[in-house]
Coordinates of C-alpha atoms in Angstrom, one line a residue:
Chain M
M1 CA -9.8 -14.4 -27.7
I2 CA -9.4 -11.5 -30.1
A3 CA -12.6 -10.0 -29.0
Y4 CA -11.5 -10.4 -25.5
V5 CA -8.2 -8.6 -26.1
I6 CA -10.0 -5.8 -28.0
R7 CA -12.3 -5.3 -25.1
R8 CA -9.5 -5.1 -22.7
L9 CA -7.7 -2.5 -24.9
L10 CA -10.9 -0.4 -25.2
Y11 CA -11.1 -0.5 -21.4
V12 CA -7.5 0.7 -20.9
I13 CA -8.0 3.7 -23.0
P14 CA -10.3 5.8 -20.8
V15 CA -8.3 4.8 -17.8
L16 CA -5.1 6.0 -19.4
F17 CA -6.9 9.3 -20.2
I18 CA -7.9 9.7 -16.6
V19 CA -4.4 8.7 -15.5
S20 CA -3.0 11.5 -17.6
L21 CA -5.6 14.0 -16.3
I22 CA -4.5 13.2 -12.7
S23 CA -0.9 13.7 -13.5
F24 CA -1.7 17.0 -15.1
S25 CA -3.8 18.0 -12.1
L26 CA -1.0 17.6 -9.6
M27 CA 0.4 20.8 -10.8
Q28 CA -2.9 22.5 -10.1
L29 CA -2.8 21.3 -6.5
V30 CA 0.2 23.5 -5.7
P31 CA -1.1 26.1 -3.3
G32 CA -0.4 29.8 -4.1
D33 CA 1.8 30.6 -7.1
P34 CA 3.6 27.5 -8.4
A35 CA 6.1 29.7 -10.2
V36 CA 7.3 31.2 -6.8
V37 CA 7.3 27.7 -5.2
V38 CA 9.5 26.4 -8.1
A39 CA 11.8 29.4 -8.3
G40 CA 12.4 29.4 -4.6
L41 CA 11.8 32.2 -2.1
S42 CA 15.1 34.0 -2.8
A43 CA 14.2 34.3 -6.6
T44 CA 14.0 37.8 -8.1
P45 CA 10.7 38.8 -9.7
D46 CA 12.5 38.3 -13.0
E47 CA 13.5 34.7 -12.3
V48 CA 9.9 33.9 -11.2
E49 CA 8.6 35.5 -14.3
R50 CA 10.9 33.3 -16.4
V51 CA 9.8 30.1 -14.6
R52 CA 6.1 31.2 -15.2
E53 CA 6.8 31.6 -18.9
Q54 CA 8.7 28.2 -19.0
L55 CA 5.9 26.3 -17.3
G56 CA 3.2 28.0 -19.4
L57 CA 1.5 29.2 -16.1
N58 CA 0.5 32.6 -17.6
E59 CA -1.8 30.9 -20.0
P60 CA -5.4 30.1 -19.0
F61 CA -6.3 26.7 -17.6
Y62 CA -7.7 25.2 -20.8
I63 CA -4.7 26.3 -22.9
Q64 CA -2.4 24.7 -20.3
L65 CA -4.5 21.5 -20.5
L66 CA -4.5 21.4 -24.3
S67 CA -0.8 22.0 -24.6
W68 CA -0.1 19.3 -22.1
Y69 CA -2.0 16.9 -24.2
G70 CA -0.5 18.3 -27.4
N71 CA 3.0 17.6 -26.0
L72 CA 2.0 14.4 -24.5
L73 CA 0.9 13.1 -27.9
Q74 CA 4.3 13.9 -29.3
G75 CA 6.0 12.0 -26.4
D76 CA 7.1 15.3 -24.7
L77 CA 6.5 15.4 -20.9
G78 CA 8.4 18.7 -20.4
T79 CA 11.9 19.6 -19.2
S80 CA 13.4 18.9 -15.8
F81 CA 14.3 22.1 -14.0
L82 CA 17.1 20.4 -12.2
L83 CA 18.8 18.6 -15.0
G84 CA 17.7 20.9 -17.8
R85 CA 17.0 17.8 -19.9
P86 CA 13.6 16.3 -21.3
V87 CA 11.7 14.3 -18.6
V88 CA 11.3 11.3 -20.9
E89 CA 15.0 11.2 -21.6
V90 CA 16.1 11.2 -18.0
T91 CA 13.4 8.8 -16.9
V92 CA 13.9 6.3 -19.6
E93 CA 17.7 6.2 -19.3
R94 CA 17.3 5.3 -15.5
L95 CA 14.5 2.9 -16.1
P96 CA 16.8 -0.2 -16.7
V97 CA 18.3 0.3 -13.3
S98 CA 15.0 0.3 -11.5
L99 CA 13.7 -2.6 -13.6
S100 CA 16.7 -4.7 -13.1
I101 CA 16.3 -4.4 -9.3
A102 CA 12.6 -4.8 -9.5
L103 CA 12.9 -8.0 -11.5
Y104 CA 15.5 -9.4 -9.1
A105 CA 13.1 -8.6 -6.3
L106 CA 10.3 -10.2 -8.3
V107 CA 12.3 -13.5 -8.5
L108 CA 13.1 -13.5 -4.9
T109 CA 9.3 -12.9 -4.2
L110 CA 8.1 -15.5 -6.4
V111 CA 10.6 -18.2 -5.4
F112 CA 10.3 -17.7 -1.7
G113 CA 6.7 -16.6 -1.5
I114 CA 5.5 -19.6 -3.4
V115 CA 7.7 -22.2 -1.9
L116 CA 7.0 -21.0 1.6
G117 CA 3.3 -20.8 1.0
I118 CA 3.2 -24.4 -0.3
I119 CA 5.4 -25.7 2.6
A120 CA 3.0 -24.0 5.1
A121 CA 0.0 -25.5 3.5
L122 CA 1.4 -28.9 3.3
R123 CA 2.2 -28.8 7.0
Q124 CA -1.0 -27.1 7.9
N125 CA -1.4 -26.5 11.7
T126 CA 2.0 -27.7 12.6
W127 CA 4.9 -25.7 14.1
V128 CA 6.3 -25.2 10.5
D129 CA 3.0 -23.7 9.3
Q130 CA 3.0 -21.4 12.2
A131 CA 6.6 -20.3 11.8
V132 CA 6.2 -19.5 8.1
M133 CA 3.0 -17.6 8.6
T134 CA 4.4 -15.6 11.6
A135 CA 7.5 -14.8 9.5
A136 CA 5.2 -13.8 6.6
L137 CA 3.0 -11.6 8.8
I138 CA 6.1 -9.8 10.2
G139 CA 7.4 -9.4 6.6
V140 CA 4.2 -7.7 5.6
S141 CA 4.5 -5.3 8.7
L142 CA 8.1 -4.3 8.4
P143 CA 8.8 -0.8 7.0
N144 CA 11.0 -1.4 4.0
F145 CA 13.2 1.7 4.4
W146 CA 13.9 0.7 8.1
L147 CA 14.7 -2.9 7.0
G148 CA 17.1 -1.5 4.3
L149 CA 18.9 0.6 7.0
I150 CA 19.2 -2.4 9.3
L151 CA 20.5 -4.7 6.5
I152 CA 23.2 -2.0 5.7
V153 CA 24.3 -1.9 9.3
V154 CA 24.4 -5.7 9.6
F155 CA 25.7 -6.8 6.2
A156 CA 27.7 -3.8 5.1
V157 CA 29.0 -2.1 8.2
H158 CA 29.5 -5.0 10.6
L159 CA 30.0 -8.1 8.5
G160 CA 31.3 -6.2 5.3
W161 CA 29.9 -8.8 3.1
L162 CA 28.1 -6.5 0.8
P163 CA 28.4 -2.9 -0.3
S164 CA 26.2 -0.3 1.6
G165 CA 25.2 1.4 -1.7
G166 CA 26.0 2.3 -5.2
Y167 CA 25.2 0.5 -8.5
V168 CA 27.1 -1.4 -11.2
D169 CA 25.6 -2.1 -14.6
F170 CA 24.8 -5.8 -15.1
R171 CA 26.5 -5.8 -18.5
E172 CA 29.7 -4.3 -17.1
D173 CA 30.2 -6.8 -14.3
P174 CA 27.4 -9.2 -13.4
W175 CA 29.0 -10.3 -10.1
A176 CA 29.4 -6.6 -8.9
W177 CA 25.7 -6.0 -10.0
L178 CA 24.6 -8.9 -7.9
R179 CA 26.5 -7.7 -4.9
A180 CA 25.2 -4.1 -5.2
T181 CA 21.6 -5.2 -5.8
T182 CA 21.1 -7.9 -3.2
L183 CA 20.4 -5.8 -0.1
P184 CA 18.0 -3.5 -2.0
A185 CA 16.2 -6.3 -3.7
I186 CA 15.7 -8.0 -0.3
S187 CA 14.4 -4.8 1.3
L188 CA 12.0 -4.4 -1.6
A189 CA 10.9 -8.0 -1.7
M190 CA 10.1 -8.6 1.9
L191 CA 6.6 -7.2 1.9
Q192 CA 5.6 -9.0 -1.3
M193 CA 7.1 -12.3 -0.1
G194 CA 4.9 -12.2 3.0
L195 CA 1.9 -11.3 0.9
L196 CA 2.5 -14.1 -1.7
A197 CA 3.3 -16.7 0.9
R198 CA -0.1 -16.0 2.5
I199 CA -2.0 -16.1 -0.8
T200 CA -0.2 -19.2 -1.9
R201 CA -0.9 -21.0 1.3
S202 CA -4.7 -20.3 1.3
T203 CA -5.0 -21.1 -2.4
M204 CA -3.1 -24.3 -1.9
L205 CA -5.3 -25.3 1.0
E206 CA -8.4 -24.7 -1.2
V207 CA -7.0 -26.7 -4.1
L208 CA -6.0 -29.6 -1.9
R209 CA -9.6 -30.0 -0.9
Q210 CA -10.8 -30.4 -4.5
D211 CA -12.0 -33.7 -5.9
Y212 CA -9.4 -34.0 -8.7
I213 CA -6.7 -34.0 -6.0
R214 CA -8.6 -36.9 -4.2
T215 CA -8.8 -38.7 -7.5
A216 CA -5.2 -38.2 -8.2
R217 CA -4.4 -39.6 -4.7
A218 CA -6.9 -42.4 -5.1
K219 CA -5.3 -43.7 -8.3
G220 CA -2.0 -44.1 -6.3
L221 CA 0.0 -41.1 -7.7
P222 CA 3.0 -40.4 -5.4
E223 CA 2.5 -37.2 -3.3
H224 CA 5.1 -35.2 -5.1
V225 CA 3.3 -35.7 -8.4
V226 CA 0.0 -34.7 -6.8
V227 CA 1.3 -31.6 -5.3
G228 CA 4.0 -30.7 -8.0
K229 CA 1.9 -31.3 -10.9
H230 CA -1.9 -31.4 -10.2
A231 CA -2.0 -28.9 -7.4
L232 CA 0.7 -26.5 -8.3
K233 CA -0.8 -25.7 -11.8
N234 CA -4.0 -24.5 -10.2
V235 CA -2.2 -22.6 -7.5
M236 CA -0.4 -20.6 -10.1
I237 CA -3.6 -19.0 -11.5
P238 CA -4.2 -16.6 -8.7
V239 CA -0.4 -16.0 -8.5
I240 CA -0.3 -14.8 -12.1
T241 CA -3.1 -12.3 -11.3
V242 CA -1.3 -10.7 -8.4
I243 CA 1.9 -10.2 -10.4
G244 CA 0.7 -6.7 -11.6
I245 CA 0.0 -5.7 -7.9
I246 CA 3.5 -7.1 -6.9
F247 CA 5.2 -5.1 -9.5
S248 CA 3.3 -2.0 -8.5
L249 CA 4.4 -2.5 -4.8
L250 CA 8.0 -3.0 -5.9
L251 CA 8.0 0.2 -7.8
S252 CA 6.3 2.0 -5.0
G253 CA 9.1 0.9 -2.6
S254 CA 11.9 2.0 -5.1
V255 CA 11.7 5.8 -4.2
V256 CA 12.9 5.1 -0.6
I257 CA 15.1 2.0 -1.2
E258 CA 16.9 3.7 -4.1
T259 CA 17.5 6.9 -2.1
I260 CA 18.8 4.8 0.9
F261 CA 21.2 2.7 -1.2
S262 CA 22.1 5.6 -3.5
I263 CA 21.0 3.8 -6.7
P264 CA 20.7 5.9 -9.8
G265 CA 17.2 4.7 -10.7
V266 CA 13.8 6.2 -11.4
G267 CA 12.9 6.0 -7.8
S268 CA 15.9 8.2 -6.6
L269 CA 15.3 10.5 -9.4
L270 CA 11.6 11.0 -8.2
G271 CA 13.1 11.3 -4.6
S272 CA 15.4 14.2 -5.4
A273 CA 12.8 15.7 -7.6
I274 CA 10.4 15.9 -4.7
L275 CA 13.0 17.7 -2.4
R276 CA 13.9 20.2 -5.2
R277 CA 10.2 20.6 -6.3
D278 CA 11.1 19.6 -9.9
Y279 CA 7.4 19.2 -10.9
P280 CA 7.8 18.1 -14.5
V281 CA 9.8 15.1 -13.4
I282 CA 7.2 14.2 -10.6
Q283 CA 4.4 14.5 -13.1
G284 CA 6.1 12.7 -16.0
G285 CA 7.6 10.1 -13.8
L286 CA 4.3 9.2 -12.3
L287 CA 2.6 9.1 -15.6
L288 CA 5.1 6.8 -17.2
V289 CA 5.2 4.4 -14.3
A290 CA 1.4 4.2 -14.2
T291 CA 1.2 3.7 -18.0
M292 CA 3.7 1.0 -17.7
L293 CA 1.9 -0.8 -14.9
L294 CA -1.5 -0.5 -16.8
L295 CA 0.1 -2.1 -19.9
L296 CA 1.7 -4.8 -17.7
N297 CA -1.8 -5.5 -16.2
L298 CA -3.3 -5.7 -19.6
L299 CA -0.7 -8.3 -20.5
V300 CA -1.4 -10.2 -17.3
D301 CA -5.1 -10.2 -18.1
V302 CA -4.6 -11.5 -21.5
L303 CA -2.2 -14.3 -20.4
Y304 CA -4.7 -15.2 -17.7
A305 CA -7.6 -15.4 -20.3
Y306 CA -5.3 -17.5 -22.5
F307 CA -4.5 -20.0 -19.7
D308 CA -8.0 -20.0 -18.2
P309 CA -10.7 -19.8 -21.0
R310 CA -13.5 -19.2 -18.4
V311 CA -12.3 -15.7 -17.9
R312 CA -13.0 -14.6 -21.4
Y313 CA -16.7 -15.2 -21.2
D314 CA -17.1 -13.7 -17.7
G315 CA -17.4 -10.1 -18.9
D316 CA -16.6 -7.7 -16.1
Chain N
M1 CA -53.3 -11.1 13.5
A2 CA -50.7 -9.5 11.1
T3 CA -49.8 -6.8 13.5
E4 CA -49.4 -9.3 16.3
A5 CA -47.1 -11.4 14.2
S6 CA -45.0 -8.3 13.3
T7 CA -44.6 -7.1 16.9
A8 CA -43.6 -10.5 17.9
A9 CA -41.0 -10.3 15.2
V10 CA -39.7 -7.0 16.4
T11 CA -39.4 -8.1 20.0
A12 CA -37.6 -11.2 18.8
T13 CA -35.0 -9.5 16.8
V14 CA -33.6 -7.3 19.6
P15 CA -32.2 -10.1 21.8
Q16 CA -31.3 -12.1 18.6
R17 CA -29.1 -9.2 17.5
R18 CA -27.6 -8.9 20.9
R19 CA -26.9 -12.6 21.0
R20 CA -25.2 -12.4 17.5
K21 CA -23.0 -9.5 18.7
A22 CA -22.1 -11.4 21.7
T23 CA -21.0 -14.4 19.8
V24 CA -19.0 -12.4 17.4
W25 CA -17.1 -11.0 20.4
H26 CA -16.7 -14.5 21.9
R27 CA -15.3 -15.8 18.7
L28 CA -12.9 -12.9 18.4
L29 CA -11.6 -13.2 21.9
R30 CA -11.0 -16.9 21.3
H31 CA -9.0 -16.0 18.1
R32 CA -5.4 -16.1 19.3
L33 CA -4.0 -13.8 16.7
F34 CA -6.7 -11.3 17.1
V35 CA -6.0 -11.1 20.8
T36 CA -2.3 -10.7 20.2
G37 CA -3.1 -7.9 17.7
M38 CA -5.4 -6.3 20.2
F39 CA -2.6 -6.4 22.8
L40 CA 0.1 -4.9 20.5
F41 CA -2.3 -2.1 19.3
T42 CA -3.7 -1.3 22.7
L43 CA -0.1 -0.9 24.0
V44 CA 0.9 1.6 21.4
A45 CA -2.5 3.4 21.7
I46 CA -2.1 3.7 25.5
G47 CA 1.3 5.1 24.9
A48 CA 0.0 7.6 22.5
I49 CA -3.0 8.6 24.5
F50 CA -1.2 8.9 27.8
A51 CA 2.1 10.3 26.3
D52 CA 2.1 13.3 28.7
V53 CA 1.5 11.1 31.7
L54 CA 4.1 8.5 30.7
T55 CA 6.9 11.1 30.3
T56 CA 7.5 14.5 31.7
A57 CA 10.3 15.1 29.2
D58 CA 9.7 17.6 26.4
P59 CA 10.2 15.7 23.1
Q60 CA 11.6 18.9 21.5
K61 CA 13.9 20.0 24.4
M62 CA 17.7 19.8 23.3
S63 CA 20.5 19.4 25.8
V64 CA 24.2 19.2 24.9
R65 CA 25.1 17.2 28.0
T66 CA 22.8 14.3 27.3
R67 CA 23.7 13.7 23.6
F68 CA 23.9 10.1 22.5
E69 CA 22.9 8.4 25.8
P70 CA 22.3 4.7 25.2
P71 CA 19.0 3.2 26.6
S72 CA 19.3 3.0 30.3
L73 CA 17.0 3.4 33.4
S74 CA 17.0 7.3 33.2
Y75 CA 16.6 7.2 29.5
I76 CA 14.5 4.1 28.6
F77 CA 15.0 4.6 24.8
G78 CA 18.2 6.6 25.0
T79 CA 18.7 10.1 23.6
D80 CA 19.4 11.4 20.1
N81 CA 22.1 13.7 18.6
F82 CA 20.4 16.7 20.2
G83 CA 20.1 15.1 23.6
R84 CA 16.4 14.8 23.3
S85 CA 14.6 11.9 25.1
Q86 CA 13.8 9.3 22.6
W87 CA 11.1 7.8 24.9
A88 CA 9.2 11.1 24.8
R89 CA 9.8 11.4 20.9
V90 CA 8.6 7.9 20.2
L91 CA 5.5 8.4 22.4
Y92 CA 4.6 11.7 20.8
G93 CA 5.4 10.2 17.4
A94 CA 2.9 7.5 18.2
Q95 CA 0.2 10.1 18.9
L96 CA 0.8 11.7 15.5
S97 CA 1.0 8.4 13.7
L98 CA -2.2 7.1 15.1
M99 CA -4.0 10.3 14.6
I100 CA -3.0 10.4 10.8
G101 CA -4.0 6.7 10.6
L102 CA -7.4 7.5 12.1
G103 CA -7.9 10.4 9.9
V104 CA -7.3 8.4 6.8
V105 CA -9.6 5.6 8.0
V106 CA -12.4 8.1 8.7
L107 CA -12.1 9.8 5.3
N108 CA -12.0 6.4 3.7
A109 CA -15.1 5.2 5.5
I110 CA -17.0 8.3 4.4
F111 CA -15.9 8.6 0.8
G112 CA -15.3 5.0 0.1
T113 CA -18.8 4.1 1.2
L114 CA -20.2 7.0 -0.7
V115 CA -18.5 6.3 -3.9
G116 CA -18.9 2.5 -3.6
A117 CA -22.6 2.7 -2.8
L118 CA -23.3 5.1 -5.7
A119 CA -21.4 2.9 -8.1
G120 CA -22.9 -0.3 -6.9
Y121 CA -26.5 0.9 -6.6
F122 CA -26.9 3.3 -9.5
R123 CA -25.7 1.3 -12.5
S124 CA -25.4 4.4 -14.8
L125 CA -22.7 5.8 -12.5
D126 CA -20.8 2.7 -12.2
N127 CA -18.8 2.8 -15.3
I128 CA -17.4 6.4 -14.9
L129 CA -16.7 6.0 -11.2
M130 CA -15.0 2.8 -11.5
R131 CA -12.8 4.0 -14.4
I132 CA -11.7 6.9 -12.2
A133 CA -11.0 4.5 -9.4
D134 CA -9.0 2.3 -11.8
A135 CA -7.0 5.3 -12.9
F136 CA -6.1 6.1 -9.2
M137 CA -5.2 2.4 -8.6
A138 CA -3.0 2.4 -11.6
F139 CA -0.4 4.5 -9.7
P140 CA 1.8 2.8 -7.2
V141 CA 0.4 3.7 -3.8
I142 CA 3.4 5.5 -2.3
L143 CA 4.3 7.2 -5.6
L144 CA 0.9 8.9 -5.9
A145 CA 0.9 9.9 -2.2
I146 CA 4.3 11.3 -2.7
G147 CA 3.1 13.2 -5.8
I148 CA 0.2 14.7 -4.0
T149 CA 2.1 15.7 -0.9
A150 CA 4.9 17.1 -3.0
A151 CA 2.2 19.3 -4.7
L152 CA 0.3 20.3 -1.7
G153 CA 3.4 20.8 0.4
P154 CA 4.7 18.8 3.3
G155 CA 2.7 18.4 6.6
S156 CA 0.5 16.1 8.6
I157 CA -2.8 17.3 7.1
N158 CA -1.5 17.0 3.6
A159 CA -0.3 13.5 4.3
V160 CA -3.8 12.6 5.5
I161 CA -5.4 14.1 2.3
A162 CA -2.9 12.3 0.1
L163 CA -3.2 8.9 1.7
A164 CA -7.0 9.2 1.8
A165 CA -7.1 10.0 -1.8
V166 CA -4.8 7.0 -2.7
Y167 CA -6.8 4.5 -0.5
T168 CA -10.4 5.7 -1.1
P169 CA -10.7 4.0 -4.5
R170 CA -9.6 0.7 -3.1
T171 CA -12.2 0.9 -0.3
A172 CA -14.9 2.0 -2.8
R173 CA -14.2 -1.1 -4.8
I174 CA -14.8 -3.3 -1.8
V175 CA -18.1 -1.5 -0.9
R176 CA -19.3 -1.7 -4.5
A177 CA -18.7 -5.4 -4.6
S178 CA -20.9 -6.0 -1.5
V179 CA -23.5 -3.6 -2.7
L180 CA -23.8 -5.4 -6.0
V181 CA -24.5 -8.7 -4.2
A182 CA -26.9 -7.1 -1.6
R183 CA -29.0 -5.2 -4.2
E184 CA -30.1 -8.5 -5.8
M185 CA -31.4 -9.8 -2.5
E186 CA -35.0 -10.6 -2.0
Y187 CA -35.3 -8.2 1.0
V188 CA -34.3 -5.4 -1.2
Q189 CA -36.9 -6.3 -3.7
A190 CA -39.4 -6.6 -0.8
A191 CA -38.5 -3.1 0.3
K192 CA -38.9 -1.8 -3.2
A193 CA -42.3 -3.5 -3.5
C194 CA -43.3 -1.7 -0.3
G195 CA -42.5 1.6 -2.0
A196 CA -39.2 2.5 -0.2
G197 CA -37.1 5.1 -2.1
D198 CA -33.5 4.5 -3.3
W199 CA -31.9 6.4 -0.5
R200 CA -33.9 4.5 2.2
I201 CA -33.1 1.1 0.6
L202 CA -29.4 2.0 0.4
R203 CA -29.3 3.3 4.0
R204 CA -31.5 0.9 5.8
H205 CA -31.3 -2.4 3.8
I206 CA -28.1 -2.4 1.7
L207 CA -25.3 -0.7 3.5
P208 CA -25.9 -2.5 6.9
N209 CA -25.2 -5.7 5.1
C210 CA -22.0 -4.4 3.6
M211 CA -20.4 -3.5 7.0
A212 CA -18.4 -6.6 7.6
P213 CA -16.0 -6.4 4.5
L214 CA -15.8 -2.6 5.1
I215 CA -14.7 -3.0 8.7
V216 CA -12.1 -5.5 7.7
Q217 CA -10.8 -3.3 4.9
L218 CA -10.6 -0.2 7.2
T219 CA -8.5 -2.2 9.7
F220 CA -6.0 -2.9 6.9
I221 CA -6.2 0.7 5.6
F222 CA -5.2 1.8 9.1
A223 CA -2.2 -0.4 9.0
Y224 CA -1.1 0.7 5.5
A225 CA -1.7 4.4 6.4
V226 CA 0.5 4.3 9.4
L227 CA 3.2 2.6 7.4
S228 CA 2.9 5.0 4.4
E229 CA 2.9 8.0 6.7
A230 CA 6.2 6.8 8.0
V231 CA 7.6 6.6 4.5
L232 CA 6.3 10.1 3.6
S233 CA 7.8 11.6 6.8
F234 CA 11.1 9.7 6.3
L235 CA 11.3 11.5 2.9
G236 CA 10.6 14.8 4.5
L237 CA 7.1 15.0 3.3
G238 CA 5.2 14.6 6.6
A239 CA 5.2 16.7 9.7
Q240 CA 8.3 18.8 9.8
P241 CA 11.1 18.5 12.4
P242 CA 11.4 19.2 15.3
I243 CA 7.9 17.7 15.6
P244 CA 8.7 14.0 16.1
T245 CA 7.2 11.4 13.8
W246 CA 8.4 7.8 13.6
G247 CA 9.5 8.4 10.0
N248 CA 11.5 11.6 10.6
I249 CA 13.2 10.1 13.8
I250 CA 14.4 7.2 11.7
S251 CA 15.5 9.6 8.9
E252 CA 17.5 11.8 11.5
G253 CA 19.0 8.8 13.2
R254 CA 20.2 7.4 9.9
Q255 CA 23.4 9.5 9.9
Y256 CA 24.2 8.2 13.5
I257 CA 23.3 4.7 12.9
R258 CA 26.9 3.4 13.5
E259 CA 27.5 5.2 16.9
A260 CA 23.9 5.3 18.1
P261 CA 21.8 2.6 16.4
W262 CA 19.0 2.8 19.0
I263 CA 17.8 6.1 17.5
T264 CA 16.9 4.2 14.3
L265 CA 16.2 0.9 15.6
I266 CA 13.5 1.6 18.4
P267 CA 11.0 3.7 16.3
G268 CA 11.2 1.1 13.6
I269 CA 10.4 -1.7 16.0
V270 CA 7.4 0.3 17.5
L271 CA 6.2 1.1 14.0
A272 CA 6.4 -2.5 12.9
A273 CA 4.7 -3.6 16.1
T274 CA 1.9 -1.3 15.4
V275 CA 1.4 -2.4 11.8
L276 CA 1.7 -6.0 12.9
G277 CA -0.9 -5.5 15.6
L278 CA -3.3 -3.9 13.0
N279 CA -2.7 -6.6 10.5
L280 CA -3.5 -9.2 13.2
L281 CA -6.7 -7.5 14.1
G282 CA -7.6 -7.3 10.4
D283 CA -6.9 -11.0 10.0
G284 CA -9.0 -11.9 13.1
L285 CA -11.9 -9.7 12.1
R286 CA -11.8 -11.2 8.6
D287 CA -11.8 -14.8 9.9
V288 CA -14.7 -14.1 12.2
L289 CA -16.9 -11.6 10.3
D290 CA -16.4 -12.8 6.8
P291 CA -14.8 -16.1 6.2
R292 CA -15.5 -16.0 2.4
L293 CA -12.7 -13.2 2.1
K294 CA -10.1 -15.4 3.5
V295 CA -8.7 -16.5 0.1
Q296 CA -8.2 -13.0 -1.3
Q297 CA -5.2 -11.8 0.8

């Protein structure tokens, strides 16, 4: 087990290195003179020069690369032009907001995705199965930003049940937090719910065909024990492996959803950084999110190996 | 004797291959969901291809007198805040969306196959290529696409480049997995024994046997690309107004969603129908071409 964990760690290090290299390269993709782009077209030559100085753009490429890594190792991802504060600081302080919504969406995804998938599998080829699978497919195909707008019109504007935007901290007022985050969480979760319902259904069908299920039934166990205990445990294995992917999709959606619902999270920070060309925030935000996801996947892998010892010996 | 046998084999394979193709088509046409997907996608594709036949209105022509007309016989999809025909805007938006989707698919097919084949066949390249792919895949899809388009600048071409860069590692992984299986097959050994070179083996023997999962994957990539392009142009990173895209129509309609909900509603429905159609096509192709993959998604 320890050997497995070490092997996974050794694998993450080169990937992290390339991830940071990709983040660094984003700035090199800016066509023309990035300093002019950042300073804006109406900037005076003096202002452009100051931006160039600030970004270190007058240094040769390898110096820029070295100083990027030098700063990175000290936990410094640069300073936001827009806010005039360190990127790490502004990202980290907004992280709890995004994570709390992502976790809410994750819970919705897991509960509805798994339950609907199991129901569909148990009623295979009936109208229930077809209805659930059609809904799942539509869920996978709906653009989340559009769904968010529709939910606002229906539940906030017409029915007036929930606020159309804004955010309240959970520690201040849990009920207000729930009201503020429900519509964004649903818009974020829809895609993953559909995806997970589909995965759960096909895994469940596979598992139900196994010999040990026949044995469980043959020895007279009631159906809810066969499904709830014997089958469910084995269905959960592939579900654990996709949690990393689900989380990645949730964070992917957060830029648009937080912008639509005016939620002060990392997503809306990136959204406004894009519009104002605040490159350090874009670079740093991307790097932080990718690193977080890599570590989450590492954790998922380790948990998976812990629960299913076969994985440890499989190698790559 | 030997030559006779081989010519017999050659003549036998041609009708056989044709028959196989025919049965694949038959099975696809009997797949209800595939046919539904085909119908949805064809509908949108016809709208896109024949946009200038289906409407005489200019999607960019503004008119104060026709602002905020709800859908009616004269304005099928209504008009927007500038009095522009939404029917024309959605049709021309379809043109752009499908073209961008197609561009991403073509780039994915080329580079995904290239990288996947190199990594799967030449084991010395595998480690480095796959670590790079892993690094790209560590970023959430939309976030990386946003980062790349934000750096390159907004626009359709840049959106295609960004989305291709984001999805290519995913396609490469799938091609690599099939190449890894195919390269251990006996017919590859046989080809090697006959003195065939690496490139010939890859091109003639391995890649043709990796086509099924690749086609399935590319259909899904098409769907994701159309969806992601809409997100990018919703955020103002795609084609710039007044050029209509589904994403920027929804974004512009957002301010008038109370008075004129059709501006936002209709392009969203058309977008969802397109993505649904492509997803159904992908599901159908997967069921028929490669049933083993069924469990994965």
